[in-house]
PDB file of C-alpha atoms in Angstrom:
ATOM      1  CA  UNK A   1      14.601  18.419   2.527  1.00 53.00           C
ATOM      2  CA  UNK A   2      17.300  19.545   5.018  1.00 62.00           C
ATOM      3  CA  UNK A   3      19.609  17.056   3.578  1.00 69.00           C
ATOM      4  CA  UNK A   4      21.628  17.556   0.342  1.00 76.00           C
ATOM      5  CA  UNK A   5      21.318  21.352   0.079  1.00 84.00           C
ATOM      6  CA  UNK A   6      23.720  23.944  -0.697  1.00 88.00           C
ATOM      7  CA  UNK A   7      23.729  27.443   1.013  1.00 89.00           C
ATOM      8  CA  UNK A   8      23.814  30.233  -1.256  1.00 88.00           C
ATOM      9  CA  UNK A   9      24.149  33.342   0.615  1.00 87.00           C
ATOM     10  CA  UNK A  10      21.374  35.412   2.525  1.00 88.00           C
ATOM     11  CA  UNK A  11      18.557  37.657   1.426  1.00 86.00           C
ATOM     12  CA  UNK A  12      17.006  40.883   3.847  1.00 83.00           C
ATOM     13  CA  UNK A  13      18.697  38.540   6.649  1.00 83.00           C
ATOM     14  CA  UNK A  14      17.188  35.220   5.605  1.00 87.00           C
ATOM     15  CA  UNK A  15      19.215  32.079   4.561  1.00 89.00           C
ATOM     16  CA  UNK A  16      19.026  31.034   1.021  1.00 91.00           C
ATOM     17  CA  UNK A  17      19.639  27.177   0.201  1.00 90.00           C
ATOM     18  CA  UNK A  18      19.832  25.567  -3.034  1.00 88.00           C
ATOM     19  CA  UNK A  19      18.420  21.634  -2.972  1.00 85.00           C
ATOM     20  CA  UNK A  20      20.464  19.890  -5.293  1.00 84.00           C
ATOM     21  CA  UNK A  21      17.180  18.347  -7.139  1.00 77.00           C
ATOM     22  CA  UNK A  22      16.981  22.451  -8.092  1.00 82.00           C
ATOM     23  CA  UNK A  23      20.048  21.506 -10.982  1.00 83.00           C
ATOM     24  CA  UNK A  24      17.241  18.662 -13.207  1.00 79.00           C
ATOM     25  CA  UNK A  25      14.730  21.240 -12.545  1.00 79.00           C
ATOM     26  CA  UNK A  26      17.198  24.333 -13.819  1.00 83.00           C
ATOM     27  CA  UNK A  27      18.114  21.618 -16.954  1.00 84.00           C
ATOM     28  CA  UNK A  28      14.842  20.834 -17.827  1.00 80.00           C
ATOM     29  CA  UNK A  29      13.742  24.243 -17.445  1.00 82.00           C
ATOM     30  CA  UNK A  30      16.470  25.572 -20.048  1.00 88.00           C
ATOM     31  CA  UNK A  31      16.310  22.564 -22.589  1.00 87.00           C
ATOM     32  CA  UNK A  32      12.451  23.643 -22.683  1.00 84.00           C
ATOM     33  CA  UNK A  33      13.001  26.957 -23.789  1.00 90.00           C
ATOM     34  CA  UNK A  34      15.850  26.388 -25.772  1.00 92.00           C
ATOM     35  CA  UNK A  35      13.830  24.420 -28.185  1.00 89.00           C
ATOM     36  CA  UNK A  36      11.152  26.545 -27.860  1.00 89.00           C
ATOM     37  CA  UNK A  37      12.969  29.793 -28.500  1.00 94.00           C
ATOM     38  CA  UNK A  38      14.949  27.245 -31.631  1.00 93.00           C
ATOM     39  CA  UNK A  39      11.292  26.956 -33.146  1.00 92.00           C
ATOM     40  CA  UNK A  40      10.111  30.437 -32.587  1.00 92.00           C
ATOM     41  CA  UNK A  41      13.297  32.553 -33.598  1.00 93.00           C
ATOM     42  CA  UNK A  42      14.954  30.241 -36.172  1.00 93.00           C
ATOM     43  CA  UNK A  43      16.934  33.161 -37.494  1.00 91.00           C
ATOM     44  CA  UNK A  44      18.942  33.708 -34.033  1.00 93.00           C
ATOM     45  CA  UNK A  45      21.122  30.758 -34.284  1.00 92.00           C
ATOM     46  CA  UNK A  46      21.913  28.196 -31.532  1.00 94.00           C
ATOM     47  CA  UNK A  47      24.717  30.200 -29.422  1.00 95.00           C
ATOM     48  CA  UNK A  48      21.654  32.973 -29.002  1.00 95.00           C
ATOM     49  CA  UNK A  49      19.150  30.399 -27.891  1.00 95.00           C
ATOM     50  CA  UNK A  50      21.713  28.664 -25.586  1.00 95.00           C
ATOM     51  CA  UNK A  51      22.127  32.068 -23.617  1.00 96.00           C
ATOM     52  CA  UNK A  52      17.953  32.962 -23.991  1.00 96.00           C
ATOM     53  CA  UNK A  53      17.236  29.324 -22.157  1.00 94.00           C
ATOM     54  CA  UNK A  54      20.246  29.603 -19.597  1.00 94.00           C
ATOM     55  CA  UNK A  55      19.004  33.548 -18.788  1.00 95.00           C
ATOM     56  CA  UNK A  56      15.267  32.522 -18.688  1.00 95.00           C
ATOM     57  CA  UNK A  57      15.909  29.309 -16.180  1.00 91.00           C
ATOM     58  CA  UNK A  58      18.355  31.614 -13.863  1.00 92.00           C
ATOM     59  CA  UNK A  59      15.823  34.362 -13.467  1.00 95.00           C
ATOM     60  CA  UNK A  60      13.036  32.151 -13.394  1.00 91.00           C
ATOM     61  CA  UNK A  61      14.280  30.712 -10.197  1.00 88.00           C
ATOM     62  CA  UNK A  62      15.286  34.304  -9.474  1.00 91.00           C
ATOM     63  CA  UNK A  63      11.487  35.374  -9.401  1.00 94.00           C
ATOM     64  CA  UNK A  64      10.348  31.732  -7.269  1.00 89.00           C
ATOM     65  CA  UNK A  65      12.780  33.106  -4.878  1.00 89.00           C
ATOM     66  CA  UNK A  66      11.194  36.180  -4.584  1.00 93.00           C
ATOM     67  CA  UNK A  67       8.059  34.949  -4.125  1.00 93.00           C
ATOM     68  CA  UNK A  68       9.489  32.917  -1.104  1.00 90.00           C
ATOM     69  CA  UNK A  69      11.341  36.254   0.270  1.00 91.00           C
ATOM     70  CA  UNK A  70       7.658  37.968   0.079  1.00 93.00           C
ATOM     71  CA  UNK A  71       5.755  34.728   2.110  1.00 91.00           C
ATOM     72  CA  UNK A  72       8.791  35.345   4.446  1.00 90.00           C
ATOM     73  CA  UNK A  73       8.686  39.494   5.010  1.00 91.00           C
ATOM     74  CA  UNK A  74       5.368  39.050   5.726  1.00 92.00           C
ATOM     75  CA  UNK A  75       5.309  36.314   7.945  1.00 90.00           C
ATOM     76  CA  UNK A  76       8.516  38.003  10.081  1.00 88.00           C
ATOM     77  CA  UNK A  77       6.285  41.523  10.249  1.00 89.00           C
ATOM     78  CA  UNK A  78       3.952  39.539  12.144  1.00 88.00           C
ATOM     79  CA  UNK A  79       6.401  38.008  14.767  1.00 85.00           C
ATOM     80  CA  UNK A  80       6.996  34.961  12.633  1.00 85.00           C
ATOM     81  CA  UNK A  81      10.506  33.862  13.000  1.00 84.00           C
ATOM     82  CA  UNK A  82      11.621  32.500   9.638  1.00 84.00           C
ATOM     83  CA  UNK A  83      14.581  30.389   9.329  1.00 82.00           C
ATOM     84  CA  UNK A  84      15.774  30.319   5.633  1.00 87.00           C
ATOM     85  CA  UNK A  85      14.757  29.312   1.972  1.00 88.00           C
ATOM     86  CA  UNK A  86      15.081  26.365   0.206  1.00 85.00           C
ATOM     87  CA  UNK A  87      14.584  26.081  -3.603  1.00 82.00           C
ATOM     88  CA  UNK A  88      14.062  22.497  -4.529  1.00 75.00           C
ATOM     89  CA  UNK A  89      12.694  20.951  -8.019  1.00 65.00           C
ATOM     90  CA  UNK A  90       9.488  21.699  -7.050  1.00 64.00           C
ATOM     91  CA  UNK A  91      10.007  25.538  -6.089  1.00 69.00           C
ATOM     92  CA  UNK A  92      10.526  26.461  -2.933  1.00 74.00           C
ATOM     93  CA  UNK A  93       9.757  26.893   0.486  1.00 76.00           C
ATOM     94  CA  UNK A  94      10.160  29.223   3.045  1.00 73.00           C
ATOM     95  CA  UNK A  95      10.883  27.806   6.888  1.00 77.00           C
ATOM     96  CA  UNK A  96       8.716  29.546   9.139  1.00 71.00           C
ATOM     97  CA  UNK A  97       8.553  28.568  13.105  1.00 69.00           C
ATOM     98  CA  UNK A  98       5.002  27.341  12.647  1.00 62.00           C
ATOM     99  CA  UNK A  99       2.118  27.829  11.926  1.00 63.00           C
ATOM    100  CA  UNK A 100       0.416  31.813  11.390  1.00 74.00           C
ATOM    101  CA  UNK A 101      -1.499  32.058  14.657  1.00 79.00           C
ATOM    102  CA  UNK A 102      -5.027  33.903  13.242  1.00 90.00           C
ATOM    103  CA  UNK A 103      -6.819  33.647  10.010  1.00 94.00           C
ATOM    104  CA  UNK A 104      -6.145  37.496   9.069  1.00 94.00           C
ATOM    105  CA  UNK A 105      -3.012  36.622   9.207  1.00 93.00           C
ATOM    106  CA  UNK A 106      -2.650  33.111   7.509  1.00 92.00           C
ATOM    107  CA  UNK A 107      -3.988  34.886   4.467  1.00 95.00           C
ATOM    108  CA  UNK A 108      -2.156  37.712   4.393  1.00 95.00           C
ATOM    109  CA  UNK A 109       0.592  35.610   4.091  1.00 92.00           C
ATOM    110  CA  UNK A 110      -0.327  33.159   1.907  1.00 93.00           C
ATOM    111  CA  UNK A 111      -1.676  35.960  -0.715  1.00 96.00           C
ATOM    112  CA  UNK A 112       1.341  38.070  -1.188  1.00 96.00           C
ATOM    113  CA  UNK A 113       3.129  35.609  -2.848  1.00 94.00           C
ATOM    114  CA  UNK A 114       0.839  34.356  -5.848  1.00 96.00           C
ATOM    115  CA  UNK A 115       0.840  38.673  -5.937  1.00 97.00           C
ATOM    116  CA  UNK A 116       4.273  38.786  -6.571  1.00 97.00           C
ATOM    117  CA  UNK A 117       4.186  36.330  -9.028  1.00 96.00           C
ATOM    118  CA  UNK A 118       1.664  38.030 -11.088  1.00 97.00           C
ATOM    119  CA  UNK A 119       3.019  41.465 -10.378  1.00 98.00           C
ATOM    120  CA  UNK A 120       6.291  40.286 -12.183  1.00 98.00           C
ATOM    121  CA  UNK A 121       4.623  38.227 -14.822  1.00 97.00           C
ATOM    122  CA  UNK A 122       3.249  42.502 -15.777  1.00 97.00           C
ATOM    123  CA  UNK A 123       6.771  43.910 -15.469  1.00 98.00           C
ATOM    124  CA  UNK A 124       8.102  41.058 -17.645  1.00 98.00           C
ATOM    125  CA  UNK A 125       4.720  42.042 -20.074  1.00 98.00           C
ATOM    126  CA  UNK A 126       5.516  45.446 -19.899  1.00 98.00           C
ATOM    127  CA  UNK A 127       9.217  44.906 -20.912  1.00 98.00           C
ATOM    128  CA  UNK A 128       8.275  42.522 -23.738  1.00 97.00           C
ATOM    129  CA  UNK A 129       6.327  44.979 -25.376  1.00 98.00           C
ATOM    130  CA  UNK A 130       8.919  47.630 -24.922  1.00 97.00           C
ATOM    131  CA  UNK A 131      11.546  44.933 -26.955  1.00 97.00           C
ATOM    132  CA  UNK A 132       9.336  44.344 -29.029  1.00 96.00           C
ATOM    133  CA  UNK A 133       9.108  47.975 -30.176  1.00 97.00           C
ATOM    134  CA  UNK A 134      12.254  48.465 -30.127  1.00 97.00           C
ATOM    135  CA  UNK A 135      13.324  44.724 -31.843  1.00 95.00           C
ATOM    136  CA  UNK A 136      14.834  43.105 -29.672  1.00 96.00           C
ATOM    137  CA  UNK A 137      14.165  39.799 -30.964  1.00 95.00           C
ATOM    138  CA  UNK A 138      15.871  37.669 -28.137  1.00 96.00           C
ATOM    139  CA  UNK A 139      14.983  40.176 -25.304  1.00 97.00           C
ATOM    140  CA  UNK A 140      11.185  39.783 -26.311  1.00 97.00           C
ATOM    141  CA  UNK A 141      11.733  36.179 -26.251  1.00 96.00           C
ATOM    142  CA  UNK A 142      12.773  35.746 -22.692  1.00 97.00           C
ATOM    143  CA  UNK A 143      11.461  38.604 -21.221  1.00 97.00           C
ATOM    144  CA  UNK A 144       7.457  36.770 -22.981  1.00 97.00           C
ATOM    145  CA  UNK A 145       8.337  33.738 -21.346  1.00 95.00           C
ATOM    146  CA  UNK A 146       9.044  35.052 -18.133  1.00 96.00           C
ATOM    147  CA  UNK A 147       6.127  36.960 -18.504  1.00 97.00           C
ATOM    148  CA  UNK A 148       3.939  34.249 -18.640  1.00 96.00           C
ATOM    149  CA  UNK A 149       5.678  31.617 -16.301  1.00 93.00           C
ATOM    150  CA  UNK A 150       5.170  34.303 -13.719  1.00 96.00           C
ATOM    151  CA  UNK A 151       1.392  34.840 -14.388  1.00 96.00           C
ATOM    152  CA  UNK A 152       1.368  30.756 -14.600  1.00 93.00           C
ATOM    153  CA  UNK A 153       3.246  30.442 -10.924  1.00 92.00           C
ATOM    154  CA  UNK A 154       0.875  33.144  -9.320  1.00 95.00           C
ATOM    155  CA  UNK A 155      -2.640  31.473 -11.038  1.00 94.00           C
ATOM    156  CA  UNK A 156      -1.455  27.933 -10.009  1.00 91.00           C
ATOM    157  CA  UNK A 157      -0.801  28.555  -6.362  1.00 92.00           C
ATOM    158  CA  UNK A 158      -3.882  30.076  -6.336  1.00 94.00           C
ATOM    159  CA  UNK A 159      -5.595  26.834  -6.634  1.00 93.00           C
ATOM    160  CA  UNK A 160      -7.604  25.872  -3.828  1.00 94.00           C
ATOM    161  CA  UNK A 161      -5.499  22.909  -2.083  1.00 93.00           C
ATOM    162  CA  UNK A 162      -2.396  22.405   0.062  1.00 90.00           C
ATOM    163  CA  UNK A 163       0.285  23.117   0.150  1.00 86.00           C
ATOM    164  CA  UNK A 164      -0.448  25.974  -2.698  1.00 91.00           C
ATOM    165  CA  UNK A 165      -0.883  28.979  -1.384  1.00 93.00           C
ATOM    166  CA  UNK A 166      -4.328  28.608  -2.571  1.00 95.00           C
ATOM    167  CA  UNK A 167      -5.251  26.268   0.094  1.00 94.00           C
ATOM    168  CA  UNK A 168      -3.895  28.520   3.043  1.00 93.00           C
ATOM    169  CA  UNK A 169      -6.251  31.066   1.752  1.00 96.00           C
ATOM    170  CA  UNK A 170      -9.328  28.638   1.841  1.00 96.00           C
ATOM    171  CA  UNK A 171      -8.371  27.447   5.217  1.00 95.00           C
ATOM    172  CA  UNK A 172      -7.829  30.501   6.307  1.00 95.00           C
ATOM    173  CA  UNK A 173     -11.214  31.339   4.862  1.00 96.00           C
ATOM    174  CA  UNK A 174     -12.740  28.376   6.990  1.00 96.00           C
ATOM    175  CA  UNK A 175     -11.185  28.650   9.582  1.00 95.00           C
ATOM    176  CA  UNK A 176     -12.228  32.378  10.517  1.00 95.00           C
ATOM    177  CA  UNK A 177     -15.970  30.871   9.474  1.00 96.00           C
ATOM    178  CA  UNK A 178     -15.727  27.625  11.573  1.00 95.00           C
ATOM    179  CA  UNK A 179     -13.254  28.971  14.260  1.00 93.00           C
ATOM    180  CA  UNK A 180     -11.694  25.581  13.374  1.00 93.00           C
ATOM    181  CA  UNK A 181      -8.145  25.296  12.249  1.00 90.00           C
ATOM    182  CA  UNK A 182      -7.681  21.621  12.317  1.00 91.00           C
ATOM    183  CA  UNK A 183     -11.068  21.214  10.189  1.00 93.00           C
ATOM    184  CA  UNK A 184     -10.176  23.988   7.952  1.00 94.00           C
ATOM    185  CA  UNK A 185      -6.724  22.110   7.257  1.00 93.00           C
ATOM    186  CA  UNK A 186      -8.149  18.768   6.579  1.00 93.00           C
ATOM    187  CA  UNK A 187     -10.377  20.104   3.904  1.00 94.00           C
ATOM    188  CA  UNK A 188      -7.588  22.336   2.357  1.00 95.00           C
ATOM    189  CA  UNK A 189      -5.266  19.041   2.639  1.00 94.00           C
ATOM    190  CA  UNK A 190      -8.161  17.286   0.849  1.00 94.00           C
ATOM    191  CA  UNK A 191      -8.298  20.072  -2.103  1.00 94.00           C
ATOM    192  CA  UNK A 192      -4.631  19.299  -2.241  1.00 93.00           C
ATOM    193  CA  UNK A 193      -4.907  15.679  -2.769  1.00 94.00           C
ATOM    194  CA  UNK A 194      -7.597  16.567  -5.130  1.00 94.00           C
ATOM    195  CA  UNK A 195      -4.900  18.328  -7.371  1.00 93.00           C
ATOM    196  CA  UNK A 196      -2.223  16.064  -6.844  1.00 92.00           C
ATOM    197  CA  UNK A 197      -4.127  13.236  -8.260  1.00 94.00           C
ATOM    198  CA  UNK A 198      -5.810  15.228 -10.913  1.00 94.00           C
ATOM    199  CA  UNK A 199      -1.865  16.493 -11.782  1.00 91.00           C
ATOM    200  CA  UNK A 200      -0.524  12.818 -11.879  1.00 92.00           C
ATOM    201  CA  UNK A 201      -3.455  11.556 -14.393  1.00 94.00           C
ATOM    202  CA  UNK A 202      -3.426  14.376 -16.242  1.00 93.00           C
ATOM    203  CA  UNK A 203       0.249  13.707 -16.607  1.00 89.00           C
ATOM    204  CA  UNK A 204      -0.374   9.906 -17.714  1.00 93.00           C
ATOM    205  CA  UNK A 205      -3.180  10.898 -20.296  1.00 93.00           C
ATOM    206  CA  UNK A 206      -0.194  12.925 -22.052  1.00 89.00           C
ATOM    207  CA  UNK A 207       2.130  10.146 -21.836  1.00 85.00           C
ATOM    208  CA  UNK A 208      -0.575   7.614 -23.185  1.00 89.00           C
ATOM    209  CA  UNK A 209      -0.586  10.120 -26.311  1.00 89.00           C
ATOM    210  CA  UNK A 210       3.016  10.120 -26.799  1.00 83.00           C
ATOM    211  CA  UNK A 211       3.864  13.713 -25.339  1.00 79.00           C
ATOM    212  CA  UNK A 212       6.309  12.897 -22.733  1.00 70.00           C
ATOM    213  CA  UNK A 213       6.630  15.885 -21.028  1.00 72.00           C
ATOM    214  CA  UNK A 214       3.546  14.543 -18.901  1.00 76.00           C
ATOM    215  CA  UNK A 215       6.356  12.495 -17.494  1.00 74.00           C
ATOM    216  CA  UNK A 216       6.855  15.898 -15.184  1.00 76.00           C
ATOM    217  CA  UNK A 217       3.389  15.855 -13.539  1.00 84.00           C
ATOM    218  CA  UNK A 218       3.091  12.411 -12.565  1.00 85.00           C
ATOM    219  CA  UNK A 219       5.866  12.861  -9.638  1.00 81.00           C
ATOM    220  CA  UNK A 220       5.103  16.524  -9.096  1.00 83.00           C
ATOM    221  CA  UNK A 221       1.129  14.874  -8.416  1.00 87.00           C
ATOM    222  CA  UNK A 222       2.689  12.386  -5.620  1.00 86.00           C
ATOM    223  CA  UNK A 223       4.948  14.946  -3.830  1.00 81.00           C
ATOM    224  CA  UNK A 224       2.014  17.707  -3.546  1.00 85.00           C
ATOM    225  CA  UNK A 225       0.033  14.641  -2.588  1.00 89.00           C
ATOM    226  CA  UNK A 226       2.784  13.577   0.285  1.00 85.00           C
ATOM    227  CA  UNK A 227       2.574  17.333   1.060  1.00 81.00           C
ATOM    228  CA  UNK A 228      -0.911  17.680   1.380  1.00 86.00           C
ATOM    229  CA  UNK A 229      -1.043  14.622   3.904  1.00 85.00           C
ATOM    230  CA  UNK A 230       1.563  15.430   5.847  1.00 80.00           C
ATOM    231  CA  UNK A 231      -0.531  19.384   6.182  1.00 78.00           C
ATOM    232  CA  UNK A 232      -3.260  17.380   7.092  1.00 77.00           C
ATOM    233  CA  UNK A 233      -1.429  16.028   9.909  1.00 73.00           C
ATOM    234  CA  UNK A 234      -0.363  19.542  10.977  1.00 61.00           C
ATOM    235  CA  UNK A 235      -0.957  20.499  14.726  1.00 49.00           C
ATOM    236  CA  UNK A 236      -3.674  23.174  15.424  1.00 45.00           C
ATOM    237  CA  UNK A 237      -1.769  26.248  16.920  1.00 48.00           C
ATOM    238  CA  UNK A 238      -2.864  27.275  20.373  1.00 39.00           C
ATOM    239  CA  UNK A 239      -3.939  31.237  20.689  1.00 35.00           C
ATOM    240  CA  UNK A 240      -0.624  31.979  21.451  1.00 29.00           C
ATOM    241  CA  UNK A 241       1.034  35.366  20.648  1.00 28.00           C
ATOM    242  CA  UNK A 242       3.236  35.680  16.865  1.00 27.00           C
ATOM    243  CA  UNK A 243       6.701  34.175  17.603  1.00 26.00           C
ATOM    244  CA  UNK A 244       6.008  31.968  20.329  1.00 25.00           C
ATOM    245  CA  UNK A 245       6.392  28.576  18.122  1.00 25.00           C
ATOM    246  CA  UNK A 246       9.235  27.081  16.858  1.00 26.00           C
ATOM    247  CA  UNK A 247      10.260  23.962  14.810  1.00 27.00           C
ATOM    248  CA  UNK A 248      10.956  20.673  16.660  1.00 27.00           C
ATOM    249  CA  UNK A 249      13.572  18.244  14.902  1.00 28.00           C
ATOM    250  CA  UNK A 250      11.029  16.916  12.464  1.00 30.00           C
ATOM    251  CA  UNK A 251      10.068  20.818  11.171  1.00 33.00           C
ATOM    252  CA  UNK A 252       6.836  20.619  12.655  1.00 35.00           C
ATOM    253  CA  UNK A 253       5.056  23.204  15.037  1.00 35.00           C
ATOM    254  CA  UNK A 254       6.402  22.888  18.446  1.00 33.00           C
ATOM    255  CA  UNK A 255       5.715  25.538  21.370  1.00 32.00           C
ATOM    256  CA  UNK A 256       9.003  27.807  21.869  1.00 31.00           C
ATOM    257  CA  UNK A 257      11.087  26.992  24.621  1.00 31.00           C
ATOM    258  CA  UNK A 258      13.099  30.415  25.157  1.00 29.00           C
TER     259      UNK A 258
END
């Protein structure tokens, strides 16, 4: 992940990185709405549906970033150091030094980010409506879709498996029940691999009726699934105070050495 990224600048103090598999995301993205927006709004002409899918992808990664920055706040106004953002094909994720060190926590920070999602997907509702009053044709066209890949992002990650944000909040859930972290994690890593595969077949049925978009989920399924075993795999924190881990060279939890 570390490798082949671009830094784009800094957000409230945290590093921003752009992967470069975030540019076939970004063109898939567009060409996607472009021919939906060509289907929808036939009258617009191709120039205006060029700039609706380029303005759609840019603040569609726009919003995953801010869901990133909110996983980060939080996780900093608990001690957290966090060490930057990368947005990858995938998403994103936000480098924290470890893992959260009590459940309370874990799903505090875990939850505020599907809630940013869906708190955007409203504003973006809210908008559409308003251009649609007003008609704004291509403004209700964007601002809809951006509406409801918010609400999409912020339901998905809800799903109970890691590494969605979903599956910190049902290990966080077990672990505060079993005072087990490592337990809780293999059974929120198992949810995960649960979705992975259940992403990467559902993506073969579609191919196997001749939509190949489904082409998308099969290698989305085997990273989450790589994901959710290497989570599994994940050291239990000790009960140490917030702030007192840091990455090792391989990312992973490490006590601090300052």
């Amino acid at each position: 992940m570390r490798r082949f990224r671009i830094p784009i600048g800094r957000v409230l103090g945290i590093n921003l990185w752009l992967h470069v598999s975030w540019f076939l995301v970004f063109g898939l993205v567009t060409w996607v709405t472009i021919t939906e927006f060509t289907d929808v709004y036939p009258r617009l002409g191709p120039v205006v549906h060029v700039g609706m899918g380029i303005v759609t992808g840019l603040v569609f990664f726009a919003c995953l970033t801010a869901h990133e920055i909110s996983h980060a706040v939080v996780a900093r106004r608990f001690g957290i150091e966090v060490r930057g953002i990368t947005l990858f094909m995938f998403g994103g994720v936000a480098e924290i030094s470890g893992e959260v060190p009590s459940p309370a926590r874990e799903f505090a920070v875990a939850l505020v980010g599907p809630a940013t999602s869906v708190a955007l997907g409203g504003v973006f509702a809210l908008a559409a409506m308003w251009a649609h009053a007003v008609h704004r044709p291509a403004s209700e066209g964007v601002l809809t879709t951006l509406a409801l890949v918010n609400l999409g992002v912020g339901v998905f990650n809800l799903v109970p498996g890691l590494p969605l944000d979903g599956g910190r909040l049902l290990r966080a859930g077990l672990w505060r029940l079993t005072g087990s972290h490592s337990l809780a994690t293999r059974v929120a890593a198992g949810g995960g691999r649960v979705v992975a595969a259940a992403l990467s077949s559902f993506g073969i049925v579609l191919v196997a009726t001749g939509d190949l978009f489904g082409l998308w989920y099969v290698p989305m399924g085997v990273f989450l699934w790589m994901l959710a075993k290497g989570a599994a795999r994940a050291r239990t924190p000790g009960p140490v105070p917030a702030g007192a881990l840091a990455l090792d060279g391989e990312g992973k939890a490490a006590p601090s050495r300052s």
